[in-house]
């Protein structure tokens, strides 16, 4: 297929484009910034840019372009509406006119996090799956991504445009912009227990979604590394996470100590990717067990960490 990949110069795009080609697809990249896999420079908020892309021949769309949570400090709220909502609508309408049978949308687990969940005020870890709700996004990023998800559903129901929405957990390489402790790699390693995946797994999930969309019709899927926890662990995870982790991974504490790392004292939320495993047929290849293997054998961490990373659009 000839796949239009928006956000082709971004962190996900640079991993997804070569994987799409390896799977036999032709990639037409669209981004506001130049990149190795970007042929069209422009915004999805501009209908003319979208028409230019479709005039070149497009069979399917993977819409990964977005303003993200760190952009809240850089852009006004209207820009989020223009890019995340209007841009998605522009692409859906172009795909509908072209008679497409599949549309893959990159969303975020962030839209599932209300202020209460963010503040971790519950006495247990909140278990989050596709049935969780009501959804009360806490910022303009989450609000606009949730609205864009609804547009994808609407086009599937009203126009038969099969859509797969992928709510990705964290896979950014830079440091967390709100948490300084524990530091970068330690925090990312901890998050693979309950709220992170690698960018490679995120890219592979999009290819699986592209292939499965006509069979699914419309579906929303959480993407995160498989959690080792069960719902029965929720209270203990909030009160004493190391005890749960050490029960499941007896060597974890010693391996962490040797690296000068700390296990999470408390875990306030867990993303459950079981629905993606069962329906989409996709399971992340990298998990917390791979972190422990790397620590034990002295290998590099199985995830990317680059505290200097800056989105190409900001360079």
XYZ file of C-alpha atoms in Angstrom:
315
model
C 0.000 0.000 0.000
C 0.959 3.628 -0.446
C 0.712 4.922 3.112
C 0.501 8.581 4.067
C 2.400 8.899 7.345
C 1.855 12.188 9.141
C 4.424 13.167 11.740
C 7.072 11.424 9.638
C 9.949 13.534 11.014
C 8.993 12.961 14.645
C 10.238 10.438 17.159
C 7.689 7.776 16.223
C 7.833 8.561 12.519
C 11.556 7.958 12.205
C 11.069 4.397 13.489
C 7.758 3.717 11.787
C 8.686 4.759 8.225
C 11.479 2.184 7.719
C 9.344 -0.527 9.293
C 6.515 0.249 6.891
C 8.908 -0.073 3.942
C 10.257 -3.343 5.312
C 6.661 -4.602 5.415
C 6.321 -3.841 1.702
C 4.575 -0.452 1.838
C 5.494 2.772 0.092
C 5.721 5.672 2.559
C 4.706 9.230 1.787
C 5.795 11.337 4.752
C 4.144 14.589 5.800
C 5.440 16.814 8.587
C 5.909 20.470 9.484
C 9.647 19.802 9.780
C 12.079 18.287 7.325
C 13.230 14.733 7.862
C 14.712 11.714 6.125
C 11.271 10.241 5.445
C 9.347 13.481 4.822
C 8.413 14.371 1.260
C 5.731 16.971 2.024
C 6.374 19.786 4.475
C 3.235 21.369 5.852
C 0.547 21.182 8.510
C -2.354 18.741 8.617
C -4.441 21.747 9.631
C -4.074 23.036 6.043
C -6.542 21.318 3.659
C -4.350 22.257 0.701
C -1.441 20.327 2.156
C -3.657 17.281 2.616
C -4.949 17.544 -0.947
C -1.371 17.734 -2.214
C -0.611 14.473 -0.456
C -3.687 12.678 -1.739
C -3.062 13.920 -5.286
C 0.122 11.830 -5.218
C -1.883 8.672 -4.616
C -2.618 7.412 -1.112
C -4.169 4.073 -0.136
C -4.187 4.431 3.647
C -3.349 6.907 6.405
C -1.388 6.562 9.612
C -1.975 9.824 11.447
C 0.788 10.267 14.005
C 1.227 14.047 13.742
C 0.147 15.967 16.834
C 0.875 18.695 19.291
C 1.855 16.913 22.501
C 1.821 17.581 26.214
C 5.209 19.423 26.292
C 3.836 21.740 23.584
C 1.367 23.189 26.086
C 4.166 25.480 27.248
C 4.930 26.559 23.665
C 1.634 26.899 21.812
C -1.796 28.449 22.482
C -4.822 26.221 22.966
C -6.162 27.174 19.544
C -3.115 25.547 17.950
C -4.039 22.254 19.635
C -7.561 22.531 18.238
C -6.221 23.332 14.758
C -3.690 20.505 14.606
C -5.193 17.745 16.745
C -8.883 18.151 15.865
C -9.140 20.021 12.553
C -6.090 18.244 11.168
C -7.617 14.859 11.982
C -10.916 15.888 10.390
C -9.097 17.042 7.243
C -7.419 13.646 6.904
C -10.561 11.647 7.633
C -12.540 13.580 5.048
C -9.818 13.150 2.431
C -9.653 9.419 3.189
C -13.433 9.161 2.901
C -13.467 10.899 -0.471
C -10.692 8.612 -1.683
C -12.675 5.522 -0.676
C -10.130 4.228 1.821
C -10.852 1.165 3.952
C -8.478 1.884 6.863
C -7.250 4.764 9.029
C -4.834 4.443 11.956
C -4.771 7.197 14.564
C -2.048 7.693 17.164
C -3.696 8.725 20.407
C -2.505 8.779 24.004
C -3.246 7.268 27.393
C -2.854 10.812 28.716
C -6.481 11.569 27.818
C -7.552 8.924 30.358
C -5.889 10.730 33.249
C -8.197 13.007 35.203
C -6.889 15.332 37.872
C -7.852 12.799 40.544
C -5.887 10.025 38.839
C -2.975 12.385 38.253
C -2.886 13.291 41.943
C -3.077 9.572 42.891
C -5.555 10.311 45.656
C -7.047 6.795 45.671
C -5.933 4.200 48.221
C -5.090 1.787 45.405
C -3.482 1.799 41.969
C -6.109 2.768 39.408
C -6.465 0.029 36.791
C -6.916 1.562 33.336
C -8.283 -0.286 30.334
C -10.493 0.608 27.377
C -13.616 0.439 29.551
C -12.347 2.996 32.073
C -14.313 6.200 32.453
C -15.742 8.701 32.465
C -12.842 10.243 30.565
C -12.013 13.678 31.972
C -8.767 14.881 30.355
C -6.921 17.373 32.510
C -5.380 19.557 29.762
C -5.905 20.790 26.196
C -3.740 17.992 24.823
C -5.996 15.299 26.246
C -9.185 17.165 25.365
C -8.219 17.522 21.706
C -6.963 13.949 21.352
C -10.212 12.630 22.824
C -12.191 14.755 20.356
C -10.080 13.414 17.492
C -10.770 9.843 18.640
C -14.478 10.618 18.473
C -14.095 11.862 14.899
C -12.441 8.567 13.947
C -15.343 6.656 15.497
C -17.867 8.867 13.727
C -16.276 8.274 10.322
C -16.231 4.533 10.961
C -19.921 4.509 11.902
C -21.209 6.962 9.295
C -18.892 6.317 6.362
C -17.483 2.821 6.858
C -13.912 4.097 7.206
C -12.377 1.362 9.342
C -10.399 3.021 12.110
C -7.948 1.873 14.746
C -7.155 4.237 17.611
C -3.926 3.478 19.461
C -3.687 5.020 22.920
C 0.042 4.839 23.414
C 1.648 4.992 26.823
C 4.930 6.844 27.212
C 7.724 6.228 24.706
C 9.437 9.636 24.494
C 13.251 9.580 24.849
C 13.733 12.803 26.779
C 13.502 13.316 30.528
C 10.104 13.702 32.145
C 9.158 17.386 32.251
C 7.406 17.016 35.621
C 9.408 14.381 37.535
C 13.109 14.751 38.298
C 13.430 11.802 40.669
C 14.330 9.111 39.994
C 16.466 10.245 37.086
C 15.945 9.437 33.419
C 16.835 5.794 32.795
C 15.736 4.708 36.270
C 12.323 6.314 35.801
C 11.853 4.808 32.337
C 12.820 1.354 33.633
C 10.265 1.654 36.447
C 7.559 2.799 34.025
C 7.930 -0.357 31.920
C 6.136 -2.049 34.814
C 2.927 -0.120 34.304
C 2.940 2.863 31.882
C 5.604 2.739 29.146
C 6.588 0.967 25.948
C 9.518 1.305 23.582
C 9.261 3.400 20.421
C 10.047 0.255 18.431
C 7.018 -1.504 19.918
C 4.866 1.564 19.274
C 5.917 1.507 15.612
C 5.243 -2.219 15.236
C 1.787 -1.787 16.780
C 0.887 0.746 14.091
C 1.777 -1.735 11.370
C -0.350 -4.385 13.057
C -3.229 -1.875 13.233
C -2.831 -0.997 9.547
C -3.119 -4.659 8.599
C -5.998 -5.496 10.959
C -8.200 -2.412 10.551
C -10.626 -3.913 7.966
C -11.252 -6.916 10.230
C -11.687 -4.763 13.346
C -13.970 -2.117 11.841
C -13.365 0.337 14.641
C -11.404 -0.226 17.810
C -9.557 1.607 20.541
C -6.503 -0.022 22.090
C -4.163 0.818 24.941
C -0.524 0.201 24.060
C 1.865 -0.401 26.923
C 4.434 -3.022 27.840
C 2.686 -6.053 29.365
C 2.270 -5.372 33.058
C 3.259 -8.194 35.419
C 0.623 -7.020 37.885
C -2.976 -8.131 38.322
C -5.966 -6.198 39.568
C -5.599 -8.009 42.893
C -2.273 -6.162 43.369
C -3.880 -2.703 43.182
C -3.964 -1.920 46.911
C -0.495 -3.283 47.600
C 0.989 -1.392 44.657
C -0.201 1.883 46.103
C 0.903 1.107 49.646
C 4.146 -0.836 49.109
C 5.097 -1.333 45.469
C 8.567 -2.833 46.181
C 7.005 -5.765 48.007
C 4.884 -6.634 44.967
C 7.799 -6.176 42.564
C 10.134 -8.303 44.693
C 7.529 -11.071 44.863
C 7.385 -11.172 41.090
C 11.078 -10.425 40.463
C 13.160 -11.581 43.461
C 16.417 -10.289 41.976
C 15.122 -6.826 41.130
C 16.126 -5.069 44.380
C 19.731 -6.285 44.236
C 20.137 -5.488 40.540
C 18.717 -2.019 41.096
C 20.923 -1.404 44.135
C 24.032 -2.346 42.164
C 23.124 0.311 39.598
C 22.294 2.880 42.286
C 18.648 2.843 41.226
C 15.450 2.772 43.247
C 12.263 0.808 42.707
C 9.032 2.826 42.802
C 7.776 3.262 46.372
C 4.180 3.552 45.200
C 2.395 2.973 41.895
C -0.809 4.941 41.368
C -1.959 3.670 37.975
C -1.556 0.643 35.723
C -2.253 0.507 31.991
C -3.690 -2.837 30.905
C -2.845 -3.718 27.277
C -4.712 -7.022 27.329
C -7.338 -5.855 24.832
C -4.651 -5.139 22.223
C -3.217 -8.597 22.787
C -6.585 -10.313 22.397
C -8.203 -8.323 19.571
C -5.403 -6.540 17.716
C -3.121 -9.541 18.105
C -0.258 -7.342 19.265
C 1.973 -7.679 22.322
C 4.926 -5.423 23.049
C 8.212 -7.283 22.653
C 9.998 -5.391 25.441
C 9.028 -5.588 29.111
C 10.436 -4.966 32.584
C 12.037 -8.407 32.469
C 14.312 -7.120 29.701
C 15.467 -4.300 31.989
C 16.530 -6.838 34.610
C 18.318 -8.912 31.975
C 20.233 -5.827 30.832
C 21.194 -4.993 34.418
C 22.273 -8.563 35.140
C 24.344 -8.938 31.981
C 25.675 -5.397 31.754
C 23.918 -4.618 28.477
C 22.482 -1.243 27.383
C 18.924 -0.567 28.472
C 16.283 -1.930 26.057
C 14.745 1.522 25.586
C 15.919 4.854 24.226
C 16.979 7.605 26.612
C 18.130 10.969 25.294
C 17.758 13.880 27.709
C 18.792 16.298 24.931
C 16.077 15.217 22.488
C 14.053 18.041 20.981
C 11.233 17.637 18.506
C 12.357 18.549 14.955
C 9.612 21.167 14.739
C 11.272 23.070 17.604
C 14.806 23.064 16.198
